[in-house]
mmCIF file of C-alpha atoms in Angstrom:
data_model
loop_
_atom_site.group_PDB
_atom_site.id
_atom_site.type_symbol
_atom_site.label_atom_id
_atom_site.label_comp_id
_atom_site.label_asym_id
_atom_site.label_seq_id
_atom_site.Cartn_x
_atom_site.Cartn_y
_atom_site.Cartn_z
ATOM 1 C CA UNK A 280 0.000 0.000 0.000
ATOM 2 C CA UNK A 281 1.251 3.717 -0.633
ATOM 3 C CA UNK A 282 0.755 5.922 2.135
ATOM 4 C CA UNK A 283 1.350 10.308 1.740
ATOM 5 C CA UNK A 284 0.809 12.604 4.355
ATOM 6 C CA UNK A 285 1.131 16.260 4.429
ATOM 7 C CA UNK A 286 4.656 15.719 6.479
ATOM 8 C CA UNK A 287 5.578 14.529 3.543
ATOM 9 C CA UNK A 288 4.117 16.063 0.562
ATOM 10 C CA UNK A 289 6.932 17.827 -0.227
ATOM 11 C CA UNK A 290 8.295 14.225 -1.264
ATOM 12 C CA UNK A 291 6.177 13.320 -3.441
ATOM 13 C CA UNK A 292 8.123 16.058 -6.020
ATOM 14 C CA UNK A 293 10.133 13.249 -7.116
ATOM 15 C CA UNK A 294 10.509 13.370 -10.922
ATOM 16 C CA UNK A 295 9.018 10.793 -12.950
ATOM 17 C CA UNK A 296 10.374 9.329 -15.836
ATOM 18 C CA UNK A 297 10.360 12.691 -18.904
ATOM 19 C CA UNK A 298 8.770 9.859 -21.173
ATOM 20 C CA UNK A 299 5.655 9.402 -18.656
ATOM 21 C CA UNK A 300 4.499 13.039 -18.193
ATOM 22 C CA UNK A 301 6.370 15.894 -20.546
ATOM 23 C CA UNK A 302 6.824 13.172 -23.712
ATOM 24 C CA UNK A 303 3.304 14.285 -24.714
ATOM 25 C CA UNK A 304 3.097 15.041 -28.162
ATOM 26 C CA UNK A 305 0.440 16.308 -30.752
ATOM 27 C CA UNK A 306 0.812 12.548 -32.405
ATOM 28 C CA UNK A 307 -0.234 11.179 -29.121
ATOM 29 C CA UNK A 308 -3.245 13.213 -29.163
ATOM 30 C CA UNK A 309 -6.983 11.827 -29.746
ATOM 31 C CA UNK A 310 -8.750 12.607 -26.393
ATOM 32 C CA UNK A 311 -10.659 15.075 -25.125
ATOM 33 C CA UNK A 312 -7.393 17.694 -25.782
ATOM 34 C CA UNK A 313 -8.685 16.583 -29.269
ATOM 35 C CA UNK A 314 -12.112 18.289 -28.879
ATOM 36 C CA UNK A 315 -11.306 21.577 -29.457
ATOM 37 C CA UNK A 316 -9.117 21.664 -32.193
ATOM 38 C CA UNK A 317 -7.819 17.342 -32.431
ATOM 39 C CA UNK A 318 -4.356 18.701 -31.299
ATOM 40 C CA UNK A 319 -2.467 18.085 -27.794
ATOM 41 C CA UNK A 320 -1.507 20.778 -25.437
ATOM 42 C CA UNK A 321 2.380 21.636 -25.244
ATOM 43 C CA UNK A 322 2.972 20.613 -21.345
ATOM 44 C CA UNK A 323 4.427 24.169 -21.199
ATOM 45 C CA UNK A 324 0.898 25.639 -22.030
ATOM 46 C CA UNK A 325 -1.176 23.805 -19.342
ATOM 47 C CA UNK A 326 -2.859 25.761 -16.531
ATOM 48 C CA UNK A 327 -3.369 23.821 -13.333
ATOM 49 C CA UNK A 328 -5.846 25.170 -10.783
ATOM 50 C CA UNK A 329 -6.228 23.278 -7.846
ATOM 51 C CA UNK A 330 -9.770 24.835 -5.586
ATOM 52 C CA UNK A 331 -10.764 23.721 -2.005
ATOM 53 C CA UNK A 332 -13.004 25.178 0.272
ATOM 54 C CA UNK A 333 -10.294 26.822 2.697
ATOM 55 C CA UNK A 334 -6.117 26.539 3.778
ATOM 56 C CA UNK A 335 -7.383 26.404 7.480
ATOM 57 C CA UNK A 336 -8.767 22.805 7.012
ATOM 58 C CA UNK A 337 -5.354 20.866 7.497
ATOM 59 C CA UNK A 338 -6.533 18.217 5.277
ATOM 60 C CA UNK A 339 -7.781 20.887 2.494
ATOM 61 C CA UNK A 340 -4.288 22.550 2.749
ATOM 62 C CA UNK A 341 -2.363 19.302 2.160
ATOM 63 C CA UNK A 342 -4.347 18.467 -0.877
ATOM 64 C CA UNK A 343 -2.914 21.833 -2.312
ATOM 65 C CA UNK A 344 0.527 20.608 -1.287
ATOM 66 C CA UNK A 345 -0.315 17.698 -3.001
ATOM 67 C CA UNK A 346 -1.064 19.461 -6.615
ATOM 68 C CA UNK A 347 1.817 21.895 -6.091
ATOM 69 C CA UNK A 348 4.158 18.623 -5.487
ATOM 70 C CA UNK A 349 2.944 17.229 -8.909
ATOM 71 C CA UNK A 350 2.818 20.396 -10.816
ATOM 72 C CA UNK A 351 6.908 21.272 -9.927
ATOM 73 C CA UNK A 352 7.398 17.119 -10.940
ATOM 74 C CA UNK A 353 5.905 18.571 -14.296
ATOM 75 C CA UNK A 354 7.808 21.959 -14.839
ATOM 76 C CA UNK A 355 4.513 23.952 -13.794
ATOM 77 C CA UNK A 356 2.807 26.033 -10.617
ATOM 78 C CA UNK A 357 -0.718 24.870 -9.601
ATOM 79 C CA UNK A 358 -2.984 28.527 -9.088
ATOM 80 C CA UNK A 359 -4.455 27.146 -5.186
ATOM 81 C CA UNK A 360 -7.970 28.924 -5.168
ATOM 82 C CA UNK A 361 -9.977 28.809 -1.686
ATOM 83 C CA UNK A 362 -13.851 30.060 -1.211
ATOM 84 C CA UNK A 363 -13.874 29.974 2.127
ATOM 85 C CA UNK A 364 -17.105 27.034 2.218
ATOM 86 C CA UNK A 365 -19.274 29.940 0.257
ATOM 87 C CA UNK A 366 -20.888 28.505 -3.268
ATOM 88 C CA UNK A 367 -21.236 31.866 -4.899
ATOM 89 C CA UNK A 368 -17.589 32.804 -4.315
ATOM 90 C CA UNK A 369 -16.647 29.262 -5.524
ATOM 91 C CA UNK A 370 -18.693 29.430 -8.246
ATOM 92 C CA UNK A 371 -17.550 33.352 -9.158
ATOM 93 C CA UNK A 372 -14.241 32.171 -9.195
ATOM 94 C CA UNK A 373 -14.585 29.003 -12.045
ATOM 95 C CA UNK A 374 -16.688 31.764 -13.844
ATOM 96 C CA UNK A 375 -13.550 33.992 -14.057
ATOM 97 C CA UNK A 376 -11.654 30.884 -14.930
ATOM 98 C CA UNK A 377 -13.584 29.651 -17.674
ATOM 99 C CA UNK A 378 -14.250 33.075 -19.150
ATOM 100 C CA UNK A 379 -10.381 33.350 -19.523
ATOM 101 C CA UNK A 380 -8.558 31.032 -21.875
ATOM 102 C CA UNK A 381 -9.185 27.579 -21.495
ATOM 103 C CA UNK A 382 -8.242 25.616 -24.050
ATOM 104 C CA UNK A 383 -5.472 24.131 -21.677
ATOM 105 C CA UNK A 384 -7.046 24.398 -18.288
ATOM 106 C CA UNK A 385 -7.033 21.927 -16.102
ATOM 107 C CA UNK A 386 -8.931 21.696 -12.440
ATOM 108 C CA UNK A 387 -9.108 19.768 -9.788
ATOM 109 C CA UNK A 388 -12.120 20.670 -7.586
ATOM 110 C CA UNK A 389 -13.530 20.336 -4.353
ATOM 111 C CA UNK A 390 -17.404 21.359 -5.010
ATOM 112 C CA UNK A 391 -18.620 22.952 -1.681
ATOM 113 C CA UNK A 392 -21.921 20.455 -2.366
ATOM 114 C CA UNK A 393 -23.615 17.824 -4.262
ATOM 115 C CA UNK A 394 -25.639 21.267 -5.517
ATOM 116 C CA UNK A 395 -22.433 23.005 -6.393
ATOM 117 C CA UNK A 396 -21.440 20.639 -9.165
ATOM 118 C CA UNK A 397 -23.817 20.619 -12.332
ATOM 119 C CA UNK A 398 -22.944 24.452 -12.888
ATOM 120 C CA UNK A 399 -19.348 23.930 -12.653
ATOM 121 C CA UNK A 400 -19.790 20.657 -15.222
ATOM 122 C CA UNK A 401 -21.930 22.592 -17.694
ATOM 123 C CA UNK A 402 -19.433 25.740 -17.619
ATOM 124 C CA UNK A 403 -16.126 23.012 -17.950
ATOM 125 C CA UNK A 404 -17.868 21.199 -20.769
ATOM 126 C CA UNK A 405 -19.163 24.570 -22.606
ATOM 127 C CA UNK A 406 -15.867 25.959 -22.421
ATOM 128 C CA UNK A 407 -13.527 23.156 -23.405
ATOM 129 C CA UNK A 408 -11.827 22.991 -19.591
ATOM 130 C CA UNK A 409 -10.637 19.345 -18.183
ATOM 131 C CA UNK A 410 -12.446 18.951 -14.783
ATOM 132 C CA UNK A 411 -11.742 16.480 -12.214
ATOM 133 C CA UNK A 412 -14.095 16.681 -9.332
ATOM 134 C CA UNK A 413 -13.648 14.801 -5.876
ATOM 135 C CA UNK A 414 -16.081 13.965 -2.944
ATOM 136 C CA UNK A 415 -19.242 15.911 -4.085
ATOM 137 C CA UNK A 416 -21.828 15.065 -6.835
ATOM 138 C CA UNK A 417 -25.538 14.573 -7.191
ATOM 139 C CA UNK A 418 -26.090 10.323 -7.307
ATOM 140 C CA UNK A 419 -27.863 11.543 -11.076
ATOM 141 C CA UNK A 420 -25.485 13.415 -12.394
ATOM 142 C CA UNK A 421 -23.453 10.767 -14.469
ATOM 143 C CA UNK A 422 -19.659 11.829 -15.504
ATOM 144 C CA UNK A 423 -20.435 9.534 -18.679
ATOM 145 C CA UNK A 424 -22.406 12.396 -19.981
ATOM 146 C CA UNK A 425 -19.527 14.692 -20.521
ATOM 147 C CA UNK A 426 -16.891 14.806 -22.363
ATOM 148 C CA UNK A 427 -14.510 17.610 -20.573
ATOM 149 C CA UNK A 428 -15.401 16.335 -17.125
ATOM 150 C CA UNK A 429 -13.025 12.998 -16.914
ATOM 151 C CA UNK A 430 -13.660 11.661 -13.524
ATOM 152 C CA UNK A 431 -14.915 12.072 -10.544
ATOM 153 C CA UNK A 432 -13.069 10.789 -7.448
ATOM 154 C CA UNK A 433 -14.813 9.914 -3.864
ATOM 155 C CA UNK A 434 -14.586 7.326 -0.812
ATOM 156 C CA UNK A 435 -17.147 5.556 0.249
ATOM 157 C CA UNK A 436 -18.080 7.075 2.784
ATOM 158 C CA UNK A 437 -20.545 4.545 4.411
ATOM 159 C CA UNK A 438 -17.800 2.429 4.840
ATOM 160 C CA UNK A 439 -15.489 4.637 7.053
ATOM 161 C CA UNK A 440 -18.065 6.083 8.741
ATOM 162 C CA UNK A 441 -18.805 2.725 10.178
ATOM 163 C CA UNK A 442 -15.385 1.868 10.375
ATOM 164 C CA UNK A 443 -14.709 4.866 13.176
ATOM 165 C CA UNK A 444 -18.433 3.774 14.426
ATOM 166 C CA UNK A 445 -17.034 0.765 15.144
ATOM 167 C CA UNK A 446 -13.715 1.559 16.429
ATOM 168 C CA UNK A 447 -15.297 4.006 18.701
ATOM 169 C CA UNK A 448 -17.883 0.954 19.826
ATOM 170 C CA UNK A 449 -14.481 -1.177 21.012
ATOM 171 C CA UNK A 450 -13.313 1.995 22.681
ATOM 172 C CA UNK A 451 -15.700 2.548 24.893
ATOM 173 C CA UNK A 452 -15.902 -1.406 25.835
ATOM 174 C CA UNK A 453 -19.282 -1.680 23.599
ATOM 175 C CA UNK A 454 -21.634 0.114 25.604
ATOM 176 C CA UNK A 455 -22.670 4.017 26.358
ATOM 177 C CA UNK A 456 -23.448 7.112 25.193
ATOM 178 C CA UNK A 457 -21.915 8.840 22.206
ATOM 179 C CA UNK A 458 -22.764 12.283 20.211
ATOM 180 C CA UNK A 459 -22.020 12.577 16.661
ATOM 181 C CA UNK A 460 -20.869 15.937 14.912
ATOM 182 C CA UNK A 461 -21.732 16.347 11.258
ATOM 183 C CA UNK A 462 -19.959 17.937 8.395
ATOM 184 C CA UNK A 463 -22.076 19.956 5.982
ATOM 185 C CA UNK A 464 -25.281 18.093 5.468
ATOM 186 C CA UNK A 465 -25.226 19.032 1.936
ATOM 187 C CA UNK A 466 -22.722 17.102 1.298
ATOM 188 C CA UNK A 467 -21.941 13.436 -0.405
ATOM 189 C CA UNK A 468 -19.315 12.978 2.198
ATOM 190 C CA UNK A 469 -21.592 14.337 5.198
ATOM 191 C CA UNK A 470 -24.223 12.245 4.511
ATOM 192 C CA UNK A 471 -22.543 8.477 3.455
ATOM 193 C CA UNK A 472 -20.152 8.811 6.548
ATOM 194 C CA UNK A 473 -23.413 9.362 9.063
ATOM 195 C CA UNK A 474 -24.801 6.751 7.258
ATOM 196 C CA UNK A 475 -21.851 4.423 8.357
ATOM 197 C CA UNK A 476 -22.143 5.276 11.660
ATOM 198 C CA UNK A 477 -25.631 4.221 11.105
ATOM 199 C CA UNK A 478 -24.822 0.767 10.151
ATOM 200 C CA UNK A 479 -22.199 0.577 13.472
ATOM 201 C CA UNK A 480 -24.919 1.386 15.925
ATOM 202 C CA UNK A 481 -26.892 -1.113 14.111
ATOM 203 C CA UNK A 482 -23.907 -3.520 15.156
ATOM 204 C CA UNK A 483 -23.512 -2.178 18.196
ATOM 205 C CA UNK A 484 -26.861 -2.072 20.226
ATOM 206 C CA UNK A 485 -25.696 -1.204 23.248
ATOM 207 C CA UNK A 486 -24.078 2.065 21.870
ATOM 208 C CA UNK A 487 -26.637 5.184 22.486
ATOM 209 C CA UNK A 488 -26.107 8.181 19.992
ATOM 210 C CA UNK A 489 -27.655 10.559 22.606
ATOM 211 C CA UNK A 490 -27.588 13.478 20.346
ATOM 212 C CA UNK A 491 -26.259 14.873 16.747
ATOM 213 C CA UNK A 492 -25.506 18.292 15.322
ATOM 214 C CA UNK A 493 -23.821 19.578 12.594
ATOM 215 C CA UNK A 494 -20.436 21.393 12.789
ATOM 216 C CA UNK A 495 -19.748 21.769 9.043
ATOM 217 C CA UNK A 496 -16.065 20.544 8.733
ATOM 218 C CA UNK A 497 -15.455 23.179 10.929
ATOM 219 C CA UNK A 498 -12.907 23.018 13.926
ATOM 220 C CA UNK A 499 -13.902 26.107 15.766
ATOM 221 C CA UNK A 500 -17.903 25.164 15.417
ATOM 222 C CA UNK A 501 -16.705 21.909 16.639
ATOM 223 C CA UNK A 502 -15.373 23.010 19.546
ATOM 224 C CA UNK A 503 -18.498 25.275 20.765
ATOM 225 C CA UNK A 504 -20.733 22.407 19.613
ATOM 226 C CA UNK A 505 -18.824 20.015 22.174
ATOM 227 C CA UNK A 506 -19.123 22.698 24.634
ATOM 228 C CA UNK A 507 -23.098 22.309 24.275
ATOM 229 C CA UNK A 508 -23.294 18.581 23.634
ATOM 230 C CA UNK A 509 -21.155 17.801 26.754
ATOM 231 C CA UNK A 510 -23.162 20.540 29.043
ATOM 232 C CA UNK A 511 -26.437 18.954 27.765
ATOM 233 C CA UNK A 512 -25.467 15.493 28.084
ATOM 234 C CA UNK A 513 -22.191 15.417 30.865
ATOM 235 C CA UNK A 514 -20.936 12.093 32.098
ATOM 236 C CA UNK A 515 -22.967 10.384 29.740
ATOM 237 C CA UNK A 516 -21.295 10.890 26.781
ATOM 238 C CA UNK A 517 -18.168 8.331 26.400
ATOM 239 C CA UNK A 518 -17.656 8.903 23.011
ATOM 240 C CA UNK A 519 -17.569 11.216 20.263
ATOM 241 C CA UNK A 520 -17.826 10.417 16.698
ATOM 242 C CA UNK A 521 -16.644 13.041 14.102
ATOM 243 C CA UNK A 522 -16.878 13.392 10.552
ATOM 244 C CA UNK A 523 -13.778 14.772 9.772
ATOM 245 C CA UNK A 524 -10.504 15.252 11.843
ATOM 246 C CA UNK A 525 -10.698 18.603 12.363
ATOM 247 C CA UNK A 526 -14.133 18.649 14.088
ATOM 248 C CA UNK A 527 -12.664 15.970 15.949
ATOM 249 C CA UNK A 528 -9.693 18.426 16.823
ATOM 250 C CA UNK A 529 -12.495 20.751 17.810
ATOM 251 C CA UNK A 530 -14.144 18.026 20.035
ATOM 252 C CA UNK A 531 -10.841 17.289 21.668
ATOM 253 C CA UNK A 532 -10.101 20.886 22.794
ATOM 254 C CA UNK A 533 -13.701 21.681 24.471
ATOM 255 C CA UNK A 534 -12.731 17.799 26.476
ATOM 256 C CA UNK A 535 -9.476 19.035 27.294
ATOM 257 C CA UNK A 536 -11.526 22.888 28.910
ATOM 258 C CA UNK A 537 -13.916 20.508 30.637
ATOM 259 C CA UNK A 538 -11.681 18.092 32.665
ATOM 260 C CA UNK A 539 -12.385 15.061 30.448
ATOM 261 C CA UNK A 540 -9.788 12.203 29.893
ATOM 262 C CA UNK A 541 -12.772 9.737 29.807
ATOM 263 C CA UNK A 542 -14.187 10.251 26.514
ATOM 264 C CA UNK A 543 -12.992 8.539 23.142
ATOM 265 C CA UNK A 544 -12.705 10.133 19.547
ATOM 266 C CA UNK A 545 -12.668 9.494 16.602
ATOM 267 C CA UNK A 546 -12.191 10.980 12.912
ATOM 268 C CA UNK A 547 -11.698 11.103 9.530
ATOM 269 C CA UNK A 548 -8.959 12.523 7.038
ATOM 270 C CA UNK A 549 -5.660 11.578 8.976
ATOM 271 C CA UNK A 550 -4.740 14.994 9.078
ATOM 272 C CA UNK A 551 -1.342 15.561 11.240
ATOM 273 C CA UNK A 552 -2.844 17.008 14.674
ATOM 274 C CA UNK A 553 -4.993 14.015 14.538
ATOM 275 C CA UNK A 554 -2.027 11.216 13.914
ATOM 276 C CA UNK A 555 -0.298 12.677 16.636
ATOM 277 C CA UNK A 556 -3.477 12.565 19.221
ATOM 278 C CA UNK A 557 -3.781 9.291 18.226
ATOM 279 C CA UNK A 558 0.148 8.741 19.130
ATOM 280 C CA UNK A 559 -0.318 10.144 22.333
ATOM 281 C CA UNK A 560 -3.639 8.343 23.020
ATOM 282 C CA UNK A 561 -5.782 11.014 23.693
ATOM 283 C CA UNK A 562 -7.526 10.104 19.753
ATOM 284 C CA UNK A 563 -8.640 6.671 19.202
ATOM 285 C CA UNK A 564 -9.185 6.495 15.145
ATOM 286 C CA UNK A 565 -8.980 8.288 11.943
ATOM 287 C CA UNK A 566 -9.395 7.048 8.218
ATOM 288 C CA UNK A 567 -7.022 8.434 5.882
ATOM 289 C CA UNK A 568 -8.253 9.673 2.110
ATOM 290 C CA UNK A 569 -4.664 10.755 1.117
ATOM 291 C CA UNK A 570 -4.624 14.693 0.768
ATOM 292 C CA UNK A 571 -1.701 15.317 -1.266
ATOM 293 C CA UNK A 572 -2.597 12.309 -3.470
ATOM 294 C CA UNK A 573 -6.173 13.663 -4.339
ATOM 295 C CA UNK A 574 -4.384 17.259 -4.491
ATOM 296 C CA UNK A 575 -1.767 15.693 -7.220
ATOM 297 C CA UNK A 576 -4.329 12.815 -8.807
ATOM 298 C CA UNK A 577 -6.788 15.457 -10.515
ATOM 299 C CA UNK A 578 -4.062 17.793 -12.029
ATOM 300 C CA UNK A 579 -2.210 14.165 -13.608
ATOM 301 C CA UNK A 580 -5.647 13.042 -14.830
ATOM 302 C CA UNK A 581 -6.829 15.850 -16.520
ATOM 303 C CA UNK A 582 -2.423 16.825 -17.311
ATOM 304 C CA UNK A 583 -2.457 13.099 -19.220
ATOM 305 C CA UNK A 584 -5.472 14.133 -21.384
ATOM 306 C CA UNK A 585 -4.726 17.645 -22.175
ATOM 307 C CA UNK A 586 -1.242 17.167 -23.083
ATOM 308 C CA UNK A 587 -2.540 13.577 -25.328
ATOM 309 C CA UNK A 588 -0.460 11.111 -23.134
ATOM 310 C CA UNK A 589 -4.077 9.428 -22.159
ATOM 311 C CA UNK A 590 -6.854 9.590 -24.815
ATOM 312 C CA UNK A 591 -10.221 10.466 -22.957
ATOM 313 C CA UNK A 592 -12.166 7.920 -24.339
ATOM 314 C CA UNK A 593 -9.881 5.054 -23.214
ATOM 315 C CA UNK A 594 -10.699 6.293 -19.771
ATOM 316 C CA UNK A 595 -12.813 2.978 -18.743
ATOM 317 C CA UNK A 596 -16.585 4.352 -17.565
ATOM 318 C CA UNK A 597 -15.753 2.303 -14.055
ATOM 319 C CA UNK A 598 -12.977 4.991 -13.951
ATOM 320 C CA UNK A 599 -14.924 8.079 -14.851
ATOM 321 C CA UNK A 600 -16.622 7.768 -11.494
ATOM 322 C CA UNK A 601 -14.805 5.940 -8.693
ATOM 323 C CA UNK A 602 -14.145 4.952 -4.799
ATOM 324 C CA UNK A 603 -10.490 5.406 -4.005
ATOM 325 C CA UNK A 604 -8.488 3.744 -1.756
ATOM 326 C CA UNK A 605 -8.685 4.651 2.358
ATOM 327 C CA UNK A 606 -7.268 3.410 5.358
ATOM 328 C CA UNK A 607 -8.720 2.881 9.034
ATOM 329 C CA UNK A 608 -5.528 4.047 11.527
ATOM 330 C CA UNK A 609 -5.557 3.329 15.075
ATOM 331 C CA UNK A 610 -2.506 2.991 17.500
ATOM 332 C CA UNK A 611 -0.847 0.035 16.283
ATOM 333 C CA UNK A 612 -0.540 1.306 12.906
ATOM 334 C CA UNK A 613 -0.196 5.206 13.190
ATOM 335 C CA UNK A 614 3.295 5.440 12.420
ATOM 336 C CA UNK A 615 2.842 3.753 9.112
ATOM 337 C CA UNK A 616 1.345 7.514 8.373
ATOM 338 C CA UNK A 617 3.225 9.636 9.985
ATOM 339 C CA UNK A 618 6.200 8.306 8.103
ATOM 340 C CA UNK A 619 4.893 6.895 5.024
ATOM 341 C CA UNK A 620 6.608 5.591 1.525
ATOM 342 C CA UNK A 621 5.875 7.354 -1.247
ATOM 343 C CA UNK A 622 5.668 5.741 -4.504
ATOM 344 C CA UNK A 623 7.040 7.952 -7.230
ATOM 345 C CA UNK A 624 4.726 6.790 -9.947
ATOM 346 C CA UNK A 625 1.837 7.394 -7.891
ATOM 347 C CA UNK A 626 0.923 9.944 -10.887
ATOM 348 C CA UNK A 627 2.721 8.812 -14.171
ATOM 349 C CA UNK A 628 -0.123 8.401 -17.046
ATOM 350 C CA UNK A 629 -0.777 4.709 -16.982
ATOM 351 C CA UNK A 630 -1.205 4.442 -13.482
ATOM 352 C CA UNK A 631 -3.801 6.781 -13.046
ATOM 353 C CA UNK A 632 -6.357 4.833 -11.517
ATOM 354 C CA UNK A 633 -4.236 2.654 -9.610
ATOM 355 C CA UNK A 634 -6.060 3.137 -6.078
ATOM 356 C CA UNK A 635 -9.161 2.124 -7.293
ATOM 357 C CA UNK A 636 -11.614 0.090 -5.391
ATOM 358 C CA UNK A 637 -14.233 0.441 -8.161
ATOM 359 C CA UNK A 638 -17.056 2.125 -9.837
ATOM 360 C CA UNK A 639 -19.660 4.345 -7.610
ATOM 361 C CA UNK A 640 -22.510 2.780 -8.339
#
């Protein structure tokens, strides 16, 4: 397995072979580079914007890192947009992007919700853009349709949702009372991932989720959300469950104001404050998604297409829409994260789509 964190993004700059990612020539062309005009982009002339909702997010930031490590392994800068979790300022800036020139654009976006993405598909596909989307997407909107928009990347959410459900279950000896915090409801993510916990308390009847609210991704909202869970609820909570790491951070500091060692926690995005709680003990779980790997994967996706290494339409449909690879860490295995191997063809053209674990159905 190929672990990255964002200790270690900077590594992932390696150089790959000059005949995987700048031999790209107009004779290798015949994708979607080929649907404006049938010829390849010069790798020189490719613009790669990477666009997440905000630096602050740990996770968010090392994706960036991620598609600034692949764009130097290329010979190019990534533009790192940020919108700050506000739709009409994400959607305001892809507006000013695709009214620019686009012919060789390529992004790699984070939609803020399921809602945000058909308007950023139509403009990509009216204006000629390569789009690669991750985590968010209505279940009907089919990347098939498209021909600009190559793939769309996601985790299955259900899946390590339970998995910190049930991790969190063991924790607490298999009984008791947890609260949940929620990311932003609108969201693919939000909603699979409180689905899996679903499914754990299912398997786990003798865990109580004594309350739920939403804390939108959001460390600081996390933390005043604890506050007010743990006031309503007090010694009966014994467990936390978190969508993402940072509102576990969040959940962590208002336990630490309160006077509680007693409660467990658990997350999801392996972000570095998180693998070192869980070093210390005082975190019980995460489930990593790979940051700088997404941040690098949708610049060499739509890279390989624009500049003709990888013709669009060989792009397999189960690839146009897939679950990547994640990874449930605990204690025993934390330090395979915090010190990972990095593969240095994680991004060359023909392994693209090596971390798949199949088509979203």
């Amino acid at each position: 397995m190929k672990f990255t964190s964002r200790h270690t993004a900077a590594l992932i700059g390696v150089a790959l072979a000059a005949a995987t990612l700048t031999g790209c020539t107009e004779e290798a062309g015949g994708g979607a580079a080929a649907a404006g005009d049938g010829a390849a982009c010069d790798p020189a002339d490719v613009t790669l914007v990477g666009q997440v909702r905000n630096e602050s997010n740990p996770y968010e930031a090392a994706w960036l890192d991620g598609g600034d490590a692949f764009a130097e392994q290329v010979g190019l800068t990534q533009e790192r947009l940020t919108y700050d979790g506000d739709s009409t300022r994400q959607q305001e800036q892809i507006s000013q992007l695709l009214a620019g020139d686009t012919e060789c654009l390529v992004m790699n976006i984070l939609p803020n919700g399921d809602s945000d993405t058909p308007p950023i598909v139509e403009g990509a596909e009216e204006a000629g853009a390569y789009l690669v989307t991750q985590w968010n997407k209505p279940a009907d909107l089919n990347v098939t349709d498209y021909d600009q928009w190559l793939s769309h990347i996601t985790y299955d959410g259900v899946e390590s949702g339970k998995q910190i459900g049930d991790a969190l279950a063991e924790a607490i000896g298999g009984s008791g009372g947890i609260v949940a915090l929620q990311g932003i409801l609108d969201t693919g993510a939000a909603k699979d991932r409180f689905a899996g916990l679903e499914e754990s308390l299912a398997a786990n009847p003798d865990v109580e989720l004594l309350d739920d609210q939403t804390a939108n991704f959001s460390r600081a909202e996390a933390l005043e959300v604890t506050k007010t869970l743990l006031t309503k609820h007090g010694d009966d909570v014994k467990g936390i469950w978190a969508a993402n790491d940072d509102m576990a951070l969040g959940a962590l500091e208002a336990l630490q104001q309160a006077g509680r060692d007693d409660v467990a926690v658990v997350g999801i995005d392996a972000v570095p404050d998180a693998l070192t709680a869980i070093q210390d003990g005082t975190m019980t779980a995460t489930v990593s998604s790979d940051g700088p790997w997404q941040g690098g994967i949708g610049l060499a996706i739509g890279y390989c297409v624009a500049t003709g290494e990888l013709a669009a339409e060989d792009i397999a449909d189960d690839d146009r829409a897939w679950f990547a690879e994640q990874f449930l860490i605990q204690q025993d295995n934390v330090a395979d994260f915090v010190s990972p191997e990095v593969s240095e063809d994680d991004f060359a053209c023909d392994n693209l789509f090596s971390r798949s674990q199949g088509a979203i159905s």
